[in-house]
Amino acid sequence: MAHQQFKDCIDACVACAVACSHCATECLKEEHVAHMAKCIQLDLECAAICRSAAEVMSLGSSFSAHLCRVCADVCKACAEECEKHAEMGMDHCRQCAEACRRCAEACEEMATPV
Amino acid sequence: MAHQQFKDCIDACVACAVACSHCATECLKEEHVAHMAKCIQLDLECAAICRSAAEVMSLGSSFSAHLCRVCADVCKACAEECEKHAEMGMDHCRQCAEACRRCAEACEEMATPV
Amino acid sequence: MAHQQFKDCIDACVACAVACSHCATECLKEEHVAHMAKCIQLDLECAAICRSAAEVMSLGSSFSAHLCRVCADVCKACAEECEKHAEMGMDHCRQCAEACRRCAEACEEMATPV
Amino acid sequence: MAHQQFKDCIDACVACAVACSHCATECLKEEHVAHMAKCIQLDLECAAICRSAAEVMSLGSSFSAHLCRVCADVCKACAEECEKHAEMGMDHCRQCAEACRRCAEACEEMATPV
């Protein structure tokens, strides 16, 4: 069943969307917001695409694999940026990077034609 | 911390949004789709509002309580409709009704001024 | 400027998302809902992807072209299905098909590497 | 017809969501991002709620008036913040403030029980 097949990937996408939105809002409270601008920008792009991928998979759509392809790519870009700040001790970026990596992996698997 | 405070409610909202979208798409495959029209309609309204509530809480927004008020109401309406079909053995409606009830409860708590 | 460059395509995507959601809800009121099941399903998938494409372009994202590729494809699929019902006099399907065709065209242009 | 009745308000909401997302991303490019933190935060909250209001109205939902109530409030909050920066010459904030004011007005009308 389409929905069951998509279940793990949906979970990874919604968790990633939540982590990205949260990371963006926490970045905005940091002392040096200017350093976080690229991170916030990628958070927003990643959250939007993750939400969409989750919705489309929940609908069992045949376009899911195509959206997961884009989602995997934005997740990797966002993870890369967040990891820079995670190294410097920002916990919201560390959590976000982890969620992005998990989501990228799950989406890669969905995106790969079986 | 706002995000932590919202954590359980966010989880309930995203789970409900996924269950509603899935229920809608499964209803569309039922033999008697006409009987499911109201259910599909409420699924779509509920999914949209749950996604929005989850996003707004992820952002730690001060408008979260107001959105949770609306979300609790649509979840209750959707649960009520799904429960009718759950009684007749439709598993997607049973799962959706459960997700809606959990989400309604979580949103009620958020919506109530402490 | 990214936003300006995306302006027409954003407008086509939001108009298409609105038309698709409206078409889905009007299909659910039709006498022969069962005949509309595929149309409703595609309406929902198309609306989700159009909303996402509009959001990602509004953010001036470098992933816009990739999302527009997927958006053009789902719009064409939805237009094709809606056109069948438009021929039989369903006005919401005719309007939706037109919005989908316009959006597919706009997204094709965005998706094409310049 | 519900959809027609909602048409102007839907248009105001989608225009506002686009303006807010665009304003957020342009704020992130400003020299003094730190000054824009509150503006970006409200942009994101407002965009999320506007998108949701537009979707729910497109579905002809009976919960539209309730969502429009919340939408009017977040639009006013966002307009107020953007207007501070508009006075200092930021064009994206001026455009966003205008879209927020228009949307607040349209949503107020929808929110008012007839």
mmCIF file with all atom_site columns, N, CA and C in Angstrom, chain D residues 58-110:
data_model
loop_
_atom_site.group_PDB
_atom_site.id
_atom_site.type_symbol
_atom_site.label_atom_id
_atom_site.label_alt_id
_atom_site.label_comp_id
_atom_site.label_asym_id
_atom_site.label_entity_id
_atom_site.label_seq_id
_atom_site.pdbx_PDB_ins_code
_atom_site.Cartn_x
_atom_site.Cartn_y
_atom_site.Cartn_z
_atom_site.occupancy
_atom_site.B_iso_or_equiv
_atom_site.pdbx_formal_charge
_atom_site.auth_seq_id
_atom_site.auth_comp_id
_atom_site.auth_asym_id
_atom_site.auth_atom_id
_atom_site.pdbx_PDB_model_num
ATOM 1   N N  . SER D 1 58  ? -10.441 28.276 -0.213 1.00 0.00 ? 58  SER D N  1
ATOM 2   C CA . SER D 1 58  ? -10.549 27.630 -1.533 1.00 0.00 ? 58  SER D CA 1
ATOM 3   C C  . SER D 1 58  ? -11.384 26.363 -1.435 1.00 0.00 ? 58  SER D C  1
ATOM 4   N N  . LEU D 1 59  ? -11.331 25.712 -0.266 1.00 0.00 ? 59  LEU D N  1
ATOM 5   C CA . LEU D 1 59  ? -12.127 24.507 -0.038 1.00 0.00 ? 59  LEU D CA 1
ATOM 6   C C  . LEU D 1 59  ? -13.563 24.841 0.370  1.00 0.00 ? 59  LEU D C  1
ATOM 7   N N  . GLY D 1 60  ? -13.869 26.140 0.483  1.00 0.00 ? 60  GLY D N  1
ATOM 8   C CA . GLY D 1 60  ? -15.217 26.542 0.862  1.00 0.00 ? 60  GLY D CA 1
ATOM 9   C C  . GLY D 1 60  ? -15.587 26.118 2.274  1.00 0.00 ? 60  GLY D C  1
ATOM 10  N N  . SER D 1 61  ? -14.591 26.046 3.124  1.00 0.00 ? 61  SER D N  1
ATOM 11  C CA . SER D 1 61  ? -14.774 25.511 4.476  1.00 0.00 ? 61  SER D CA 1
ATOM 12  C C  . SER D 1 61  ? -15.590 26.428 5.391  1.00 0.00 ? 61  SER D C  1
ATOM 13  N N  . SER D 1 62  ? -16.374 25.799 6.243  1.00 0.00 ? 62  SER D N  1
ATOM 14  C CA . SER D 1 62  ? -17.144 26.552 7.240  1.00 0.00 ? 62  SER D CA 1
ATOM 15  C C  . SER D 1 62  ? -16.256 27.056 8.374  1.00 0.00 ? 62  SER D C  1
ATOM 16  N N  . PHE D 1 63  ? -14.995 26.653 8.380  1.00 0.00 ? 63  PHE D N  1
ATOM 17  C CA . PHE D 1 63  ? -14.050 27.166 9.379  1.00 0.00 ? 63  PHE D CA 1
ATOM 18  C C  . PHE D 1 63  ? -13.307 28.414 8.889  1.00 0.00 ? 63  PHE D C  1
ATOM 19  N N  . SER D 1 64  ? -13.642 28.856 7.685  1.00 0.00 ? 64  SER D N  1
ATOM 20  C CA . SER D 1 64  ? -12.937 29.989 7.082  1.00 0.00 ? 64  SER D CA 1
ATOM 21  C C  . SER D 1 64  ? -13.003 31.244 7.944  1.00 0.00 ? 64  SER D C  1
ATOM 22  N N  . ALA D 1 65  ? -14.179 31.538 8.464  1.00 0.00 ? 65  ALA D N  1
ATOM 23  C CA . ALA D 1 65  ? -14.347 32.769 9.241  1.00 0.00 ? 65  ALA D CA 1
ATOM 24  C C  . ALA D 1 65  ? -13.456 32.758 10.487 1.00 0.00 ? 65  ALA D C  1
ATOM 25  N N  . HIS D 1 66  ? -13.326 31.600 11.100 1.00 0.00 ? 66  HIS D N  1
ATOM 26  C CA . HIS D 1 66  ? -12.491 31.487 12.295 1.00 0.00 ? 66  HIS D CA 1
ATOM 27  C C  . HIS D 1 66  ? -11.018 31.694 11.948 1.00 0.00 ? 66  HIS D C  1
ATOM 28  N N  . LEU D 1 67  ? -10.603 31.110 10.851 1.00 0.00 ? 67  LEU D N  1
ATOM 29  C CA . LEU D 1 67  ? -9.215  31.257 10.431 1.00 0.00 ? 67  LEU D CA 1
ATOM 30  C C  . LEU D 1 67  ? -8.936  32.699 10.003 1.00 0.00 ? 67  LEU D C  1
ATOM 31  N N  . CYS D 1 68  ? -9.909  33.319 9.361  1.00 0.00 ? 68  CYS D N  1
ATOM 32  C CA . CYS D 1 68  ? -9.748  34.709 8.930  1.00 0.00 ? 68  CYS D CA 1
ATOM 33  C C  . CYS D 1 68  ? -9.598  35.643 10.141 1.00 0.00 ? 68  CYS D C  1
ATOM 34  N N  . ARG D 1 69  ? -10.225 35.281 11.233 1.00 0.00 ? 69  ARG D N  1
ATOM 35  C CA . ARG D 1 69  ? -10.072 36.059 12.476 1.00 0.00 ? 69  ARG D CA 1
ATOM 36  C C  . ARG D 1 69  ? -8.593  36.078 12.904 1.00 0.00 ? 69  ARG D C  1
ATOM 37  N N  . VAL D 1 70  ? -7.976  34.892 12.937 1.00 0.00 ? 70  VAL D N  1
ATOM 38  C CA . VAL D 1 70  ? -6.555  34.789 13.304 1.00 0.00 ? 70  VAL D CA 1
ATOM 39  C C  . VAL D 1 70  ? -5.689  35.482 12.255 1.00 0.00 ? 70  VAL D C  1
ATOM 40  N N  . CYS D 1 71  ? -6.053  35.303 11.000 1.00 0.00 ? 71  CYS D N  1
ATOM 41  C CA . CYS D 1 71  ? -5.271  35.869 9.896  1.00 0.00 ? 71  CYS D CA 1
ATOM 42  C C  . CYS D 1 71  ? -5.265  37.402 9.957  1.00 0.00 ? 71  CYS D C  1
ATOM 43  N N  . ALA D 1 72  ? -6.405  37.978 10.233 1.00 0.00 ? 72  ALA D N  1
ATOM 44  C CA . ALA D 1 72  ? -6.479  39.443 10.336 1.00 0.00 ? 72  ALA D CA 1
ATOM 45  C C  . ALA D 1 72  ? -5.533  39.943 11.425 1.00 0.00 ? 72  ALA D C  1
ATOM 46  N N  . ASP D 1 73  ? -5.482  39.225 12.539 1.00 0.00 ? 73  ASP D N  1
ATOM 47  C CA . ASP D 1 73  ? -4.644  39.654 13.658 1.00 0.00 ? 73  ASP D CA 1
ATOM 48  C C  . ASP D 1 73  ? -3.154  39.569 13.348 1.00 0.00 ? 73  ASP D C  1
ATOM 49  N N  . VAL D 1 74  ? -2.727  38.453 12.748 1.00 0.00 ? 74  VAL D N  1
ATOM 50  C CA . VAL D 1 74  ? -1.301  38.328 12.445 1.00 0.00 ? 74  VAL D CA 1
ATOM 51  C C  . VAL D 1 74  ? -0.904  39.309 11.345 1.00 0.00 ? 74  VAL D C  1
ATOM 52  N N  . CYS D 1 75  ? -1.810  39.574 10.412 1.00 0.00 ? 75  CYS D N  1
ATOM 53  C CA . CYS D 1 75  ? -1.529  40.549 9.346  1.00 0.00 ? 75  CYS D CA 1
ATOM 54  C C  . CYS D 1 75  ? -1.318  41.943 9.923  1.00 0.00 ? 75  CYS D C  1
ATOM 55  N N  . LYS D 1 76  ? -2.129  42.293 10.898 1.00 0.00 ? 76  LYS D N  1
ATOM 56  C CA . LYS D 1 76  ? -1.967  43.622 11.509 1.00 0.00 ? 76  LYS D CA 1
ATOM 57  C C  . LYS D 1 76  ? -0.640  43.728 12.259 1.00 0.00 ? 76  LYS D C  1
ATOM 58  N N  . ALA D 1 77  ? -0.281  42.672 12.968 1.00 0.00 ? 77  ALA D N  1
ATOM 59  C CA . ALA D 1 77  ? 0.987   42.661 13.700 1.00 0.00 ? 77  ALA D CA 1
ATOM 60  C C  . ALA D 1 77  ? 2.172   42.776 12.738 1.00 0.00 ? 77  ALA D C  1
ATOM 61  N N  . CYS D 1 78  ? 2.088   42.053 11.630 1.00 0.00 ? 78  CYS D N  1
ATOM 62  C CA . CYS D 1 78  ? 3.176   42.065 10.650 1.00 0.00 ? 78  CYS D CA 1
ATOM 63  C C  . CYS D 1 78  ? 3.256   43.425 9.943  1.00 0.00 ? 78  CYS D C  1
ATOM 64  N N  . ALA D 1 79  ? 2.106   43.989 9.608  1.00 0.00 ? 79  ALA D N  1
ATOM 65  C CA . ALA D 1 79  ? 2.061   45.302 8.955  1.00 0.00 ? 79  ALA D CA 1
ATOM 66  C C  . ALA D 1 79  ? 2.714   46.361 9.843  1.00 0.00 ? 79  ALA D C  1
ATOM 67  N N  . GLU D 1 80  ? 2.368   46.330 11.104 1.00 0.00 ? 80  GLU D N  1
ATOM 68  C CA . GLU D 1 80  ? 2.905   47.301 12.066 1.00 0.00 ? 80  GLU D CA 1
ATOM 69  C C  . GLU D 1 80  ? 4.435   47.271 12.107 1.00 0.00 ? 80  GLU D C  1
ATOM 70  N N  . GLU D 1 81  ? 4.980   46.054 12.141 1.00 0.00 ? 81  GLU D N  1
ATOM 71  C CA . GLU D 1 81  ? 6.442   45.906 12.195 1.00 0.00 ? 81  GLU D CA 1
ATOM 72  C C  . GLU D 1 81  ? 7.072   46.343 10.879 1.00 0.00 ? 81  GLU D C  1
ATOM 73  N N  . CYS D 1 82  ? 6.493   45.915 9.767  1.00 0.00 ? 82  CYS D N  1
ATOM 74  C CA . CYS D 1 82  ? 7.042   46.263 8.450  1.00 0.00 ? 82  CYS D CA 1
ATOM 75  C C  . CYS D 1 82  ? 7.000   47.766 8.206  1.00 0.00 ? 82  CYS D C  1
ATOM 76  N N  . GLU D 1 83  ? 5.970   48.413 8.720  1.00 0.00 ? 83  GLU D N  1
ATOM 77  C CA . GLU D 1 83  ? 5.839   49.857 8.482  1.00 0.00 ? 83  GLU D CA 1
ATOM 78  C C  . GLU D 1 83  ? 6.998   50.651 9.106  1.00 0.00 ? 83  GLU D C  1
ATOM 79  N N  . LYS D 1 84  ? 7.534   50.152 10.202 1.00 0.00 ? 84  LYS D N  1
ATOM 80  C CA . LYS D 1 84  ? 8.708   50.810 10.819 1.00 0.00 ? 84  LYS D CA 1
ATOM 81  C C  . LYS D 1 84  ? 9.887   50.840 9.853  1.00 0.00 ? 84  LYS D C  1
ATOM 82  N N  . HIS D 1 85  ? 10.099  49.733 9.154  1.00 0.00 ? 85  HIS D N  1
ATOM 83  C CA . HIS D 1 85  ? 11.234  49.649 8.239  1.00 0.00 ? 85  HIS D CA 1
ATOM 84  C C  . HIS D 1 85  ? 10.922  50.318 6.903  1.00 0.00 ? 85  HIS D C  1
ATOM 85  N N  . ALA D 1 86  ? 9.642   50.329 6.541  1.00 0.00 ? 86  ALA D N  1
ATOM 86  C CA . ALA D 1 86  ? 9.222   50.987 5.303  1.00 0.00 ? 86  ALA D CA 1
ATOM 87  C C  . ALA D 1 86  ? 9.553   52.475 5.378  1.00 0.00 ? 86  ALA D C  1
ATOM 88  N N  . GLU D 1 87  ? 9.316   53.034 6.560  1.00 0.00 ? 87  GLU D N  1
ATOM 89  C CA . GLU D 1 87  ? 9.646   54.452 6.780  1.00 0.00 ? 87  GLU D CA 1
ATOM 90  C C  . GLU D 1 87  ? 11.119  54.745 6.567  1.00 0.00 ? 87  GLU D C  1
ATOM 91  N N  . MET D 1 88  ? 11.939  53.731 6.808  1.00 0.00 ? 88  MET D N  1
ATOM 92  C CA . MET D 1 88  ? 13.386  53.904 6.641  1.00 0.00 ? 88  MET D CA 1
ATOM 93  C C  . MET D 1 88  ? 13.852  53.492 5.247  1.00 0.00 ? 88  MET D C  1
ATOM 94  N N  . GLY D 1 89  ? 12.886  53.337 4.336  1.00 0.00 ? 89  GLY D N  1
ATOM 95  C CA . GLY D 1 89  ? 13.243  53.154 2.934  1.00 0.00 ? 89  GLY D CA 1
ATOM 96  C C  . GLY D 1 89  ? 13.331  51.730 2.425  1.00 0.00 ? 89  GLY D C  1
ATOM 97  N N  . MET D 1 90  ? 12.949  50.770 3.243  1.00 0.00 ? 90  MET D N  1
ATOM 98  C CA . MET D 1 90  ? 13.035  49.388 2.758  1.00 0.00 ? 90  MET D CA 1
ATOM 99  C C  . MET D 1 90  ? 11.796  49.045 1.939  1.00 0.00 ? 90  MET D C  1
ATOM 100 N N  . ASP D 1 91  ? 12.041  48.833 0.643  1.00 0.00 ? 91  ASP D N  1
ATOM 101 C CA . ASP D 1 91  ? 10.938  48.643 -0.287 1.00 0.00 ? 91  ASP D CA 1
ATOM 102 C C  . ASP D 1 91  ? 10.186  47.334 -0.060 1.00 0.00 ? 91  ASP D C  1
ATOM 103 N N  . HIS D 1 92  ? 10.924  46.265 0.259  1.00 0.00 ? 92  HIS D N  1
ATOM 104 C CA . HIS D 1 92  ? 10.232  44.979 0.481  1.00 0.00 ? 92  HIS D CA 1
ATOM 105 C C  . HIS D 1 92  ? 9.322   45.062 1.701  1.00 0.00 ? 92  HIS D C  1
ATOM 106 N N  . CYS D 1 93  ? 9.725   45.859 2.701  1.00 0.00 ? 93  CYS D N  1
ATOM 107 C CA . CYS D 1 93  ? 8.874   46.031 3.879  1.00 0.00 ? 93  CYS D CA 1
ATOM 108 C C  . CYS D 1 93  ? 7.643   46.889 3.553  1.00 0.00 ? 93  CYS D C  1
ATOM 109 N N  . ARG D 1 94  ? 7.830   47.894 2.701  1.00 0.00 ? 94  ARG D N  1
ATOM 110 C CA . ARG D 1 94  ? 6.704   48.735 2.300  1.00 0.00 ? 94  ARG D CA 1
ATOM 111 C C  . ARG D 1 94  ? 5.666   47.910 1.543  1.00 0.00 ? 94  ARG D C  1
ATOM 112 N N  . GLN D 1 95  ? 6.143   47.117 0.593  1.00 0.00 ? 95  GLN D N  1
ATOM 113 C CA . GLN D 1 95  ? 5.235   46.249 -0.175 1.00 0.00 ? 95  GLN D CA 1
ATOM 114 C C  . GLN D 1 95  ? 4.545   45.227 0.718  1.00 0.00 ? 95  GLN D C  1
ATOM 115 N N  . CYS D 1 96  ? 5.301   44.681 1.656  1.00 0.00 ? 96  CYS D N  1
ATOM 116 C CA . CYS D 1 96  ? 4.740   43.674 2.549  1.00 0.00 ? 96  CYS D CA 1
ATOM 117 C C  . CYS D 1 96  ? 3.687   44.305 3.466  1.00 0.00 ? 96  CYS D C  1
ATOM 118 N N  . ALA D 1 97  ? 3.996   45.479 3.984  1.00 0.00 ? 97  ALA D N  1
ATOM 119 C CA . ALA D 1 97  ? 3.045   46.174 4.857  1.00 0.00 ? 97  ALA D CA 1
ATOM 120 C C  . ALA D 1 97  ? 1.728   46.440 4.126  1.00 0.00 ? 97  ALA D C  1
ATOM 121 N N  . GLU D 1 98  ? 1.843   46.863 2.864  1.00 0.00 ? 98  GLU D N  1
ATOM 122 C CA . GLU D 1 98  ? 0.628   47.131 2.080  1.00 0.00 ? 98  GLU D CA 1
ATOM 123 C C  . GLU D 1 98  ? -0.199  45.865 1.870  1.00 0.00 ? 98  GLU D C  1
ATOM 124 N N  . ALA D 1 99  ? 0.493   44.770 1.537  1.00 0.00 ? 99  ALA D N  1
ATOM 125 C CA . ALA D 1 99  ? -0.212  43.489 1.326  1.00 0.00 ? 99  ALA D CA 1
ATOM 126 C C  . ALA D 1 99  ? -0.866  43.017 2.627  1.00 0.00 ? 99  ALA D C  1
ATOM 127 N N  . CYS D 1 100 ? -0.165  43.240 3.752  1.00 0.00 ? 100 CYS D N  1
ATOM 128 C CA . CYS D 1 100 ? -0.713  42.843 5.062  1.00 0.00 ? 100 CYS D CA 1
ATOM 129 C C  . CYS D 1 100 ? -1.954  43.668 5.412  1.00 0.00 ? 100 CYS D C  1
ATOM 130 N N  . ARG D 1 101 ? -1.899  44.960 5.156  1.00 0.00 ? 101 ARG D N  1
ATOM 131 C CA . ARG D 1 101 ? -3.059  45.825 5.462  1.00 0.00 ? 101 ARG D CA 1
ATOM 132 C C  . ARG D 1 101 ? -4.274  45.424 4.628  1.00 0.00 ? 101 ARG D C  1
ATOM 133 N N  . ARG D 1 102 ? -4.030  45.183 3.337  1.00 0.00 ? 102 ARG D N  1
ATOM 134 C CA . ARG D 1 102 ? -5.130  44.754 2.462  1.00 0.00 ? 102 ARG D CA 1
ATOM 135 C C  . ARG D 1 102 ? -5.712  43.433 2.942  1.00 0.00 ? 102 ARG D C  1
ATOM 136 N N  . CYS D 1 103 ? -4.832  42.510 3.312  1.00 0.00 ? 103 CYS D N  1
ATOM 137 C CA . CYS D 1 103 ? -5.285  41.180 3.739  1.00 0.00 ? 103 CYS D CA 1
ATOM 138 C C  . CYS D 1 103 ? -6.026  41.263 5.078  1.00 0.00 ? 103 CYS D C  1
ATOM 139 N N  . ALA D 1 104 ? -5.524  42.090 5.976  1.00 0.00 ? 104 ALA D N  1
ATOM 140 C CA . ALA D 1 104 ? -6.183  42.256 7.277  1.00 0.00 ? 104 ALA D CA 1
ATOM 141 C C  . ALA D 1 104 ? -7.610  42.752 7.074  1.00 0.00 ? 104 ALA D C  1
ATOM 142 N N  . GLU D 1 105 ? -7.751  43.723 6.171  1.00 0.00 ? 105 GLU D N  1
ATOM 143 C CA . GLU D 1 105 ? -9.066  44.303 5.890  1.00 0.00 ? 105 GLU D CA 1
ATOM 144 C C  . GLU D 1 105 ? -10.021 43.257 5.297  1.00 0.00 ? 105 GLU D C  1
ATOM 145 N N  . ALA D 1 106 ? -9.519  42.512 4.316  1.00 0.00 ? 106 ALA D N  1
ATOM 146 C CA . ALA D 1 106 ? -10.349 41.478 3.674  1.00 0.00 ? 106 ALA D CA 1
ATOM 147 C C  . ALA D 1 106 ? -10.732 40.393 4.668  1.00 0.00 ? 106 ALA D C  1
ATOM 148 N N  . CYS D 1 107 ? -9.784  40.018 5.532  1.00 0.00 ? 107 CYS D N  1
ATOM 149 C CA . CYS D 1 107 ? -10.060 38.957 6.507  1.00 0.00 ? 107 CYS D CA 1
ATOM 150 C C  . CYS D 1 107 ? -11.016 39.442 7.602  1.00 0.00 ? 107 CYS D C  1
ATOM 151 N N  . GLU D 1 108 ? -10.896 40.695 7.982  1.00 0.00 ? 108 GLU D N  1
ATOM 152 C CA . GLU D 1 108 ? -11.828 41.270 8.963  1.00 0.00 ? 108 GLU D CA 1
ATOM 153 C C  . GLU D 1 108 ? -13.264 41.134 8.468  1.00 0.00 ? 108 GLU D C  1
ATOM 154 N N  . GLU D 1 109 ? -13.448 41.412 7.185  1.00 0.00 ? 109 GLU D N  1
ATOM 155 C CA . GLU D 1 109 ? -14.788 41.341 6.600  1.00 0.00 ? 109 GLU D CA 1
ATOM 156 C C  . GLU D 1 109 ? -15.328 39.912 6.593  1.00 0.00 ? 109 GLU D C  1
ATOM 157 N N  . MET D 1 110 ? -14.440 38.969 6.265  1.00 0.00 ? 110 MET D N  1
ATOM 158 C CA . MET D 1 110 ? -14.827 37.547 6.267  1.00 0.00 ? 110 MET D CA 1
ATOM 159 C C  . MET D 1 110 ? -15.115 37.078 7.694  1.00 0.00 ? 110 MET D C  1
#
